[in-house]
Short mmCIF file of C-alpha atoms and ligand atoms in Angstrom, two decimals:
data_model
loop_
_atom_site.label_atom_id
_atom_site.label_comp_id
_atom_site.label_asym_id
_atom_site.label_seq_id
_atom_site.Cartn_x
_atom_site.Cartn_y
_atom_site.Cartn_z
CA UNK A 1 76.38 81.27 66.41
CA UNK A 2 76.12 83.19 69.66
CA UNK A 3 78.60 81.71 72.79
CA UNK A 4 77.63 81.80 76.23
CA UNK A 5 80.34 83.01 78.52
CA UNK A 6 79.98 82.05 82.47
CA UNK A 7 81.61 84.13 84.64
CA UNK A 8 81.57 82.66 88.28
CA UNK A 9 82.63 85.58 90.27
CA UNK A 10 82.12 89.41 90.14
CA UNK A 11 84.63 90.54 92.12
CA UNK A 12 88.29 92.20 91.09
CA UNK A 13 88.49 89.30 88.13
CA UNK A 14 85.35 88.75 87.04
CA UNK A 15 84.14 92.36 86.65
CA UNK A 16 87.48 93.18 84.58
CA UNK A 17 86.81 90.16 82.37
CA UNK A 18 83.12 90.84 81.83
CA UNK A 19 83.67 94.31 80.84
CA UNK A 20 86.81 93.52 78.48
CA UNK A 21 84.76 90.61 76.97
CA UNK A 22 81.54 92.92 76.49
CA UNK A 23 83.53 95.41 74.80
CA UNK A 24 85.29 92.81 72.45
CA UNK A 25 82.08 90.81 71.60
CA UNK A 26 79.16 91.32 69.63
CA UNK A 27 75.42 91.27 71.20
CA UNK A 28 75.07 87.98 69.89
CA UNK A 29 77.49 86.24 72.70
CA UNK A 30 75.85 86.01 75.76
CA UNK A 31 77.93 87.19 78.93
CA UNK A 32 76.43 85.97 82.39
CA UNK A 33 78.22 86.77 85.61
CA UNK A 34 77.12 85.10 89.02
CA UNK A 35 77.82 86.23 92.36
CA UNK A 36 76.20 85.88 95.98
CA UNK A 37 76.90 89.47 96.61
CA UNK A 38 74.75 91.93 95.53
CA UNK A 39 77.43 94.85 95.82
CA UNK A 40 80.83 95.29 94.88
CA UNK A 41 83.58 96.94 97.25
CA UNK A 42 87.57 96.84 96.75
CA UNK A 43 88.83 95.27 99.82
CA UNK A 44 91.14 98.19 100.11
CA UNK A 45 88.46 100.26 101.20
CA UNK A 46 88.05 98.11 104.64
CA UNK A 47 91.20 100.10 105.53
CA UNK A 48 89.54 103.37 104.94
CA UNK A 49 86.58 102.18 107.00
CA UNK A 50 89.13 101.65 109.84
CA UNK A 51 90.43 105.00 109.61
CA UNK A 52 87.15 106.85 109.48
CA UNK A 53 87.35 108.15 105.96
CA UNK A 54 84.89 106.12 104.78
CA UNK A 55 81.61 104.63 105.66
CA UNK A 56 80.71 100.91 104.81
CA UNK A 57 77.37 101.28 103.45
CA UNK A 58 77.95 104.26 101.04
CA UNK A 59 81.18 102.19 99.71
CA UNK A 60 79.39 99.54 97.91
CA UNK A 61 78.30 99.74 94.39
CA UNK A 62 75.16 97.49 93.37
CA UNK A 63 76.01 94.84 90.81
CA UNK A 64 72.72 95.44 89.21
CA UNK A 65 73.96 98.01 86.93
CA UNK A 66 76.04 95.41 84.89
CA UNK A 67 72.70 94.23 83.04
CA UNK A 68 72.55 98.00 81.58
CA UNK A 69 75.89 97.08 79.93
CA UNK A 70 74.69 94.14 78.54
CA UNK A 71 76.38 91.81 81.09
CA UNK A 72 73.65 89.19 82.41
CA UNK A 73 74.33 89.23 86.13
CA UNK A 74 72.60 86.93 88.69
CA UNK A 75 72.55 87.23 92.46
CA UNK A 76 72.83 83.81 93.30
CA UNK A 77 74.97 80.80 95.53
CA UNK A 78 77.20 78.80 92.92
CA UNK A 79 76.43 75.06 94.23
CA UNK A 80 78.39 73.10 91.43
CA UNK A 81 80.37 72.63 88.76
CA UNK A 82 80.39 70.00 86.06
CA UNK A 83 83.23 70.36 83.47
CA UNK A 84 82.52 67.20 82.04
CA UNK A 85 79.25 68.23 81.12
CA UNK A 86 80.06 72.06 80.70
CA UNK A 87 77.48 73.46 83.24
CA UNK A 88 77.10 74.88 86.29
CA UNK A 89 74.45 74.60 88.95
CA UNK A 90 73.26 77.75 90.41
CA UNK A 91 70.98 77.69 93.42
CA UNK A 92 67.76 79.82 92.08
CA UNK A 93 68.69 79.30 88.54
CA UNK A 94 69.32 75.42 87.93
CA UNK A 95 71.84 74.20 85.57
CA UNK A 96 73.53 76.62 83.37
CA UNK A 97 75.58 75.48 80.09
CA UNK A 98 78.54 77.36 79.05
CA UNK A 99 80.96 77.44 75.94
CA UNK A 100 83.62 79.12 78.26
CA UNK A 101 83.98 79.29 81.74
CA UNK A 102 85.83 81.63 83.65
CA UNK A 103 86.53 80.90 87.88
CA UNK A 104 86.99 84.30 89.82
CA UNK A 105 85.51 82.98 93.05
CA UNK A 106 88.16 84.58 95.17
CA UNK A 107 88.95 83.19 98.42
CA UNK A 108 87.22 82.32 101.78
CA UNK A 109 88.56 83.22 105.38
CA UNK A 110 89.78 80.54 107.70
CA UNK A 111 89.75 82.26 111.60
CA UNK A 112 88.65 79.47 112.79
CA UNK A 113 91.89 77.55 112.49
CA UNK A 114 93.52 79.48 115.19
CA UNK A 115 91.95 78.27 118.52
CA UNK A 116 90.31 80.87 120.37
CA UNK A 117 90.74 83.69 118.04
CA UNK A 118 87.17 84.11 117.18
CA UNK A 119 85.24 86.26 120.09
CA UNK A 120 88.49 87.31 121.11
CA UNK A 121 90.07 88.92 118.09
CA UNK A 122 88.80 90.93 115.19
CA UNK A 123 89.19 89.89 111.75
CA UNK A 124 90.37 92.60 109.69
CA UNK A 125 89.34 91.18 106.46
CA UNK A 126 86.00 90.79 107.62
CA UNK A 127 84.14 94.15 106.67
CA UNK A 128 81.51 93.66 109.23
CA UNK A 129 84.06 93.43 112.06
CA UNK A 130 85.90 96.86 110.99
CA UNK A 131 83.41 99.22 112.10
CA UNK A 132 83.68 97.33 115.53
CA UNK A 133 87.40 97.52 115.68
CA UNK A 134 87.69 100.96 114.86
CA UNK A 135 85.29 102.29 117.98
CA UNK A 136 87.42 99.76 120.17
CA UNK A 137 90.68 101.50 118.89
CA UNK A 138 89.15 104.81 119.66
CA UNK A 139 88.46 103.76 122.96
CA UNK A 140 91.52 102.62 124.13
CA UNK A 141 93.34 105.10 126.26
CA UNK A 142 96.63 102.73 127.00
CA UNK A 143 97.90 99.19 126.43
CA UNK A 144 98.80 96.96 123.38
CA UNK A 145 97.39 96.26 119.85
CA UNK A 146 98.80 93.25 118.37
CA UNK A 147 98.40 92.63 114.80
CA UNK A 148 98.68 88.96 114.04
CA UNK A 149 99.20 87.68 110.31
CA UNK A 150 97.74 83.96 111.62
CA UNK A 151 98.91 82.20 108.30
CA UNK A 152 99.42 82.28 104.66
CA UNK A 153 98.28 82.54 102.16
CA UNK A 154 96.25 85.87 102.75
CA UNK A 155 95.38 88.39 100.14
CA UNK A 156 97.08 91.82 99.83
CA UNK A 157 100.64 90.82 101.98
CA UNK A 158 100.96 94.45 102.35
CA UNK A 159 97.65 95.01 104.07
CA UNK A 160 98.68 94.01 107.50
CA UNK A 161 101.73 96.66 107.48
CA UNK A 162 99.49 99.34 106.25
CA UNK A 163 96.64 99.03 108.58
CA UNK A 164 99.58 99.25 111.39
CA UNK A 165 100.51 102.60 110.39
CA UNK A 166 96.94 103.66 109.53
CA UNK A 167 96.13 102.66 112.86
CA UNK A 168 99.23 104.71 114.50
CA UNK A 169 98.18 107.65 112.62
CA UNK A 170 94.42 107.04 113.97
CA UNK A 171 95.80 106.94 117.43
CA UNK A 172 97.84 109.73 116.87
CA UNK A 173 95.11 111.81 115.96
CA UNK A 174 93.08 110.62 118.99
CA UNK A 175 96.15 111.78 121.29
CA UNK A 176 96.69 107.99 122.75
CA UNK A 177 99.37 106.73 120.27
CA UNK A 178 102.19 107.60 122.79
CA UNK A 179 100.13 105.36 125.37
CA UNK A 180 99.57 102.40 123.08
CA UNK A 181 102.09 99.49 122.02
CA UNK A 182 101.57 98.63 118.26
CA UNK A 183 103.23 95.28 117.09
CA UNK A 184 103.08 92.92 113.90
CA UNK A 185 103.87 89.48 114.40
CA UNK A 186 104.28 87.45 111.07
CA UNK A 187 104.19 83.88 110.78
CA UNK A 188 107.49 84.03 108.32
CA UNK A 189 110.98 85.02 108.89
CA UNK A 190 110.57 88.29 106.99
CA UNK A 191 107.62 90.46 106.61
CA UNK A 192 106.79 89.70 103.27
CA UNK A 193 108.36 86.50 102.01
CA UNK A 194 106.87 87.01 98.51
CA UNK A 195 108.43 90.39 97.82
CA UNK A 196 112.27 88.76 99.16
CA UNK A 197 114.51 90.04 101.71
CA UNK A 198 115.15 93.60 100.53
CA UNK A 199 111.59 94.58 100.36
CA UNK A 200 110.74 92.98 103.47
CA UNK A 201 113.56 95.03 105.32
CA UNK A 202 112.04 98.60 103.89
CA UNK A 203 108.72 97.75 104.97
CA UNK A 204 109.99 96.87 108.59
CA UNK A 205 111.99 99.87 108.41
CA UNK A 206 108.77 101.65 107.03
CA UNK A 207 106.43 100.69 109.85
CA UNK A 208 109.60 101.37 112.61
CA UNK A 209 109.27 105.13 111.63
CA UNK A 210 105.82 105.01 113.54
CA UNK A 211 107.37 103.54 115.94
CA UNK A 212 105.64 99.89 115.25
CA UNK A 213 107.53 96.83 116.33
CA UNK A 214 107.78 93.78 113.94
CA UNK A 215 108.12 90.06 115.17
CA UNK A 216 108.76 87.54 112.62
CA UNK A 217 108.22 83.38 113.08
CA UNK A 218 105.06 84.13 115.27
CA UNK A 219 102.56 81.62 114.04
CA UNK A 220 99.24 82.01 116.22
CA UNK A 221 98.47 78.65 118.34
CA UNK A 222 95.94 79.53 120.55
CA UNK A 223 94.29 82.88 121.57
CA UNK A 224 92.98 83.26 125.60
CA UNK A 225 91.90 86.19 127.12
CA UNK A 226 94.00 88.86 126.72
CA UNK A 227 96.54 86.60 125.41
CA UNK A 228 97.81 84.82 122.56
CA UNK A 229 100.39 82.15 122.49
CA UNK A 230 102.32 81.41 119.27
CA UNK A 231 103.81 78.01 118.02
CA UNK A 232 107.20 79.19 118.98
CA UNK A 233 106.25 79.29 122.73
CA UNK A 234 105.97 83.20 122.98
CA UNK A 235 103.08 84.53 124.76
CA UNK A 236 102.05 87.98 124.41
CA UNK A 237 99.35 90.02 126.26
CA UNK A 238 96.99 92.22 124.37
CA UNK A 239 94.28 94.54 124.85
CA UNK A 240 93.09 94.57 121.08
CA UNK A 241 93.95 91.47 118.94
CA UNK A 242 93.61 92.11 115.11
CA UNK A 243 93.85 89.09 113.43
CA UNK A 244 94.48 88.41 109.34
CA UNK A 245 93.05 84.63 109.15
CA UNK A 246 95.00 82.16 106.61
CA UNK A 247 92.54 82.09 103.86
CA UNK A 248 91.43 78.83 102.03
CA UNK A 249 89.65 77.95 98.48
CA UNK A 250 85.91 78.35 98.01
CA UNK A 251 84.38 74.93 98.79
CA UNK A 252 82.84 74.83 95.62
CA UNK A 253 86.15 74.44 94.02
CA UNK A 254 86.67 71.52 95.86
CA UNK A 255 83.20 69.61 96.19
CA UNK A 256 83.42 69.92 92.33
CA UNK A 257 86.57 68.46 91.92
CA UNK A 258 88.55 71.08 90.22
CA UNK A 259 90.94 71.05 92.76
CA UNK A 260 92.03 69.63 96.30
CA UNK A 261 92.58 73.51 97.15
CA UNK A 262 93.98 76.25 95.03
CA UNK A 263 93.52 76.13 90.92
CA UNK A 264 96.52 75.16 89.19
CA UNK A 265 96.61 77.27 85.76
CA UNK A 266 99.22 78.39 82.62
CA UNK A 267 100.79 81.29 84.21
CA UNK A 268 100.34 82.77 80.96
CA UNK A 269 97.04 81.70 79.30
CA UNK A 270 95.14 81.53 82.56
CA UNK A 271 93.80 77.81 81.36
CA UNK A 272 93.14 74.85 83.77
CA UNK A 273 93.39 71.46 82.77
CA UNK A 274 89.60 71.28 81.89
CA UNK A 275 88.81 72.31 78.35
CA UNK A 276 87.53 76.12 77.92
CA UNK A 277 87.92 76.61 81.49
CA UNK A 278 89.83 79.34 82.62
CA UNK A 279 90.58 80.49 86.23
CA UNK A 280 91.95 84.27 87.35
CA UNK A 281 92.93 85.85 90.63
CA UNK A 282 93.01 84.63 94.01
CA UNK A 283 91.29 81.16 93.46
CA UNK A 284 94.60 80.36 91.53
CA UNK A 285 98.25 79.20 92.64
CA UNK A 286 100.65 80.44 90.25
CA UNK A 287 104.27 78.57 91.23
CA UNK A 288 107.25 80.42 91.10
CA UNK A 289 109.91 78.02 92.81
CA UNK A 290 108.97 77.53 96.29
CA UNK A 291 106.72 80.89 96.35
CA UNK A 292 103.11 81.63 94.65
CA UNK A 293 102.00 84.60 93.09
CA UNK A 294 100.50 87.00 95.52
CA UNK A 295 96.45 86.96 96.04
CA UNK A 296 95.81 90.65 94.82
CA UNK A 297 93.22 92.52 92.98
CA UNK A 298 95.92 93.86 90.57
CA UNK A 299 96.72 90.29 89.07
CA UNK A 300 93.10 89.40 88.79
CA UNK A 301 92.71 92.19 86.72
CA UNK A 302 95.50 91.42 84.78
CA UNK A 303 95.21 88.13 84.27
CA UNK A 304 91.20 88.64 83.42
CA UNK A 305 92.03 91.13 80.98
CA UNK A 306 94.42 88.30 79.04
CA UNK A 307 91.75 85.73 79.43
CA UNK A 308 89.15 88.17 77.82
CA UNK A 309 91.36 88.75 75.11
CA UNK A 310 91.90 84.66 74.49
CA UNK A 311 88.46 83.85 74.31
CA UNK A 312 87.72 86.86 72.07
CA UNK A 313 90.36 85.68 69.63
CA UNK A 314 88.99 82.12 69.74
CA UNK A 315 85.58 83.12 68.76
CA UNK A 316 86.32 85.21 66.46
CA UNK A 317 88.74 82.02 64.98
CA UNK A 318 92.18 83.73 65.54
CA UNK A 319 94.89 81.84 67.37
CA UNK A 320 95.06 83.25 70.98
CA UNK A 321 97.77 85.29 71.08
CA UNK A 322 97.94 87.28 74.81
CA UNK A 323 99.85 85.91 77.65
CA UNK A 324 99.82 87.19 81.44
CA UNK A 325 103.11 89.15 82.46
CA UNK A 326 102.89 88.61 85.72
CA UNK A 327 103.61 92.43 86.57
CA UNK A 328 101.73 94.49 89.07
CA UNK A 329 101.84 97.40 91.65
CA UNK A 330 100.14 98.44 94.66
CA UNK A 331 100.22 101.71 96.95
CA UNK A 332 100.99 100.82 100.76
CA UNK A 333 99.06 103.47 102.78
CA UNK A 334 100.89 104.97 105.81
CA UNK A 335 98.51 107.37 107.14
CA UNK A 336 98.70 111.16 107.00
CA UNK A 337 97.32 110.83 103.69
CA UNK A 338 100.58 109.70 102.23
CA UNK A 339 101.44 106.15 100.51
CA UNK A 340 104.40 103.74 99.26
CA UNK A 341 104.40 102.66 95.90
CA UNK A 342 105.62 98.91 95.12
CA UNK A 343 105.99 97.62 91.66
CA UNK A 344 106.60 93.74 91.04
CA UNK A 345 107.63 91.84 88.14
CA UNK A 346 107.14 88.18 88.91
CA UNK A 347 107.95 86.77 85.65
CA UNK A 348 111.28 88.63 85.19
CA UNK A 349 113.39 86.01 83.84
CA UNK A 350 116.36 86.59 86.32
CA UNK A 351 113.64 86.19 89.16
CA UNK A 352 110.81 88.24 90.54
CA UNK A 353 111.82 91.96 90.58
CA UNK A 354 110.63 94.11 92.84
CA UNK A 355 110.65 98.19 93.48
CA UNK A 356 109.68 100.33 96.73
CA UNK A 357 108.94 103.80 96.40
CA UNK A 358 108.90 105.54 99.92
CA UNK A 359 105.34 106.97 101.01
CA UNK A 360 104.23 110.49 99.26
CA UNK A 361 101.13 112.13 98.64
CA UNK A 362 100.72 111.51 94.88
CA UNK A 363 100.87 107.76 95.96
CA UNK A 364 98.10 108.45 98.08
CA UNK A 365 95.93 110.33 95.27
CA UNK A 366 96.67 107.38 93.20
CA UNK A 367 95.44 104.91 95.52
CA UNK A 368 92.44 106.99 95.32
CA UNK A 369 92.08 106.94 91.51
CA UNK A 370 92.86 103.41 91.66
CA UNK A 371 89.47 102.72 92.98
CA UNK A 372 87.69 105.44 91.12
CA UNK A 373 88.74 104.30 87.63
CA UNK A 374 87.90 100.65 88.39
CA UNK A 375 84.42 101.45 89.39
CA UNK A 376 83.64 104.01 86.57
CA UNK A 377 85.04 101.21 84.02
CA UNK A 378 83.26 98.41 85.34
CA UNK A 379 80.25 99.30 87.46
CA UNK A 380 79.30 102.85 86.41
C1 FAD B 401 92.56 95.08 103.23
C2 FAD B 401 92.79 94.58 101.83
C3 FAD B 401 93.24 95.60 101.11
C4 FAD B 401 93.42 95.22 99.92
N1 FAD B 401 94.20 95.99 98.92
C5 FAD B 401 94.47 95.65 98.18
C6 FAD B 401 95.37 96.53 97.02
O1 FAD B 401 95.80 97.73 97.49
N2 FAD B 401 95.47 96.36 95.60
C7 FAD B 401 95.26 95.04 95.18
O2 FAD B 401 95.39 94.59 94.09
N3 FAD B 401 94.38 94.13 96.07
C8 FAD B 401 94.23 94.40 97.22
N4 FAD B 401 93.65 93.66 98.21
C9 FAD B 401 93.14 92.33 97.56
C10 FAD B 401 92.07 92.18 96.44
O3 FAD B 401 90.72 92.79 97.39
C11 FAD B 401 91.78 90.76 96.09
O4 FAD B 401 92.78 90.23 95.85
C12 FAD B 401 91.15 90.68 95.30
O5 FAD B 401 89.61 91.05 95.43
C13 FAD B 401 91.03 89.49 94.30
O6 FAD B 401 89.73 89.37 93.08
P1 FAD B 401 89.14 87.83 92.91
O7 FAD B 401 88.47 88.42 91.61
O8 FAD B 401 90.40 86.90 92.74
O9 FAD B 401 88.48 87.29 94.27
P2 FAD B 401 87.49 88.53 94.51
O10 FAD B 401 87.35 90.16 94.54
O11 FAD B 401 87.28 88.00 96.26
O12 FAD B 401 85.81 88.07 94.36
C14 FAD B 401 84.97 86.47 94.26
C15 FAD B 401 83.83 86.82 94.20
O13 FAD B 401 83.08 85.52 94.25
C16 FAD B 401 82.12 85.53 94.82
N5 FAD B 401 81.50 84.07 95.12
C17 FAD B 401 82.63 83.48 96.07
N6 FAD B 401 82.01 81.99 96.30
C18 FAD B 401 80.82 82.32 95.35
C19 FAD B 401 79.91 81.11 95.28
N7 FAD B 401 80.01 79.75 95.67
N8 FAD B 401 78.64 81.98 94.66
C20 FAD B 401 78.67 82.85 94.59
N9 FAD B 401 79.46 83.80 94.33
C21 FAD B 401 80.68 83.77 94.82
C22 FAD B 401 82.51 86.30 96.11
O14 FAD B 401 81.05 86.73 96.98
C23 FAD B 401 83.01 87.50 95.42
O15 FAD B 401 82.36 88.66 95.21
C24 FAD B 401 93.22 93.98 99.28
C25 FAD B 401 92.31 93.08 100.39
C26 FAD B 401 92.15 93.68 101.62
C27 FAD B 401 91.39 92.30 102.17
#
């Protein structure tokens, strides 16, 4: 008998999972993916919109192309998950039952958690605000651009530093860089707590080469016109404030009683405490001591492939063997058509291990290939 697999969320993790399952399973098994969005765009494209090498509208790939691949795509809002009855409520489609459920709902942004930010600062992670931010930066002749990481967790921890270097490059080309001060403010004592002190120091050195300052232990408390006040009492004037808001779990996770915030999973199998329910990507929390696995597409994708293999094996009546290895990488764009390269091994037996390579043109090319290859595999 055919099984019905519901995948909630057609982002990085959901798309990787649906495609792997479709390749593995016969057509008697239904794969249904649900998302409120009509199209997919990788998060990293926001930075290309910021530096003007991409246009927001042209960077969207329609999710409707999934149907031709034998993946049923529903463009709708998920309103309730009832694990006890193995069903999910979808606004325009009623209750959908499942044999297997994969929750890949990502995160929500919480800019409202810093008083006065909305309306005074630009949210770097809200793609709708990025074109306006670009215009503002290009119009600025002199002054201060403050980039504030407003709280943790937030996805793609190196992205604010990438943005800083790309902005520096943009201003250089605009002839205004010398008259504009650029500074990154982080709430943590080091730049990338999840990658440890060595990589953090390397990142601070990397941005330092662009004349970008770094201030740790600066969590914003309140934003007023032209001024941000941090919890440590420091006040900083700005002409442009760019914020990376703290993230929170999607409401439907909490209202359905799946978790109080992020979903706990087994770090190798991605199984939740609920029968036949898996969770992958940013919506999960995988703890390693005090630290949690960072929220990034590369991890969502790796987890998705493991879950797809487990479901495939189970349907075939075999004992699932696949296990997630906690490994990933990313390209840290540094302007001038270069990118650095970070490799991470979070489940390393002696503790998380990292490697950072200096910016090079080859990594910039690989970053573009990273996007191209996924779009081709998942949606084209
Ligand atoms: C500026 C920036 C740069 C980045 N750079 C990189 C990078 O270089 N490398 C990397 O690996 N990662 C990068 N990331 C992070 C990456 O984009 C995310 O970590 C990744 O998208 C997480 O995948 P996911 O499947 O968990 O969630 P998502 O991709 O966010 O997908 C979740 C989906 O669920 C849908 N959804 C949520 N709630 C509902 C609901 N109730 N009903 C219907 N649909 C719903 C959403 O619409 C969304 O499409 C970057 C992110 C940003 C913002």
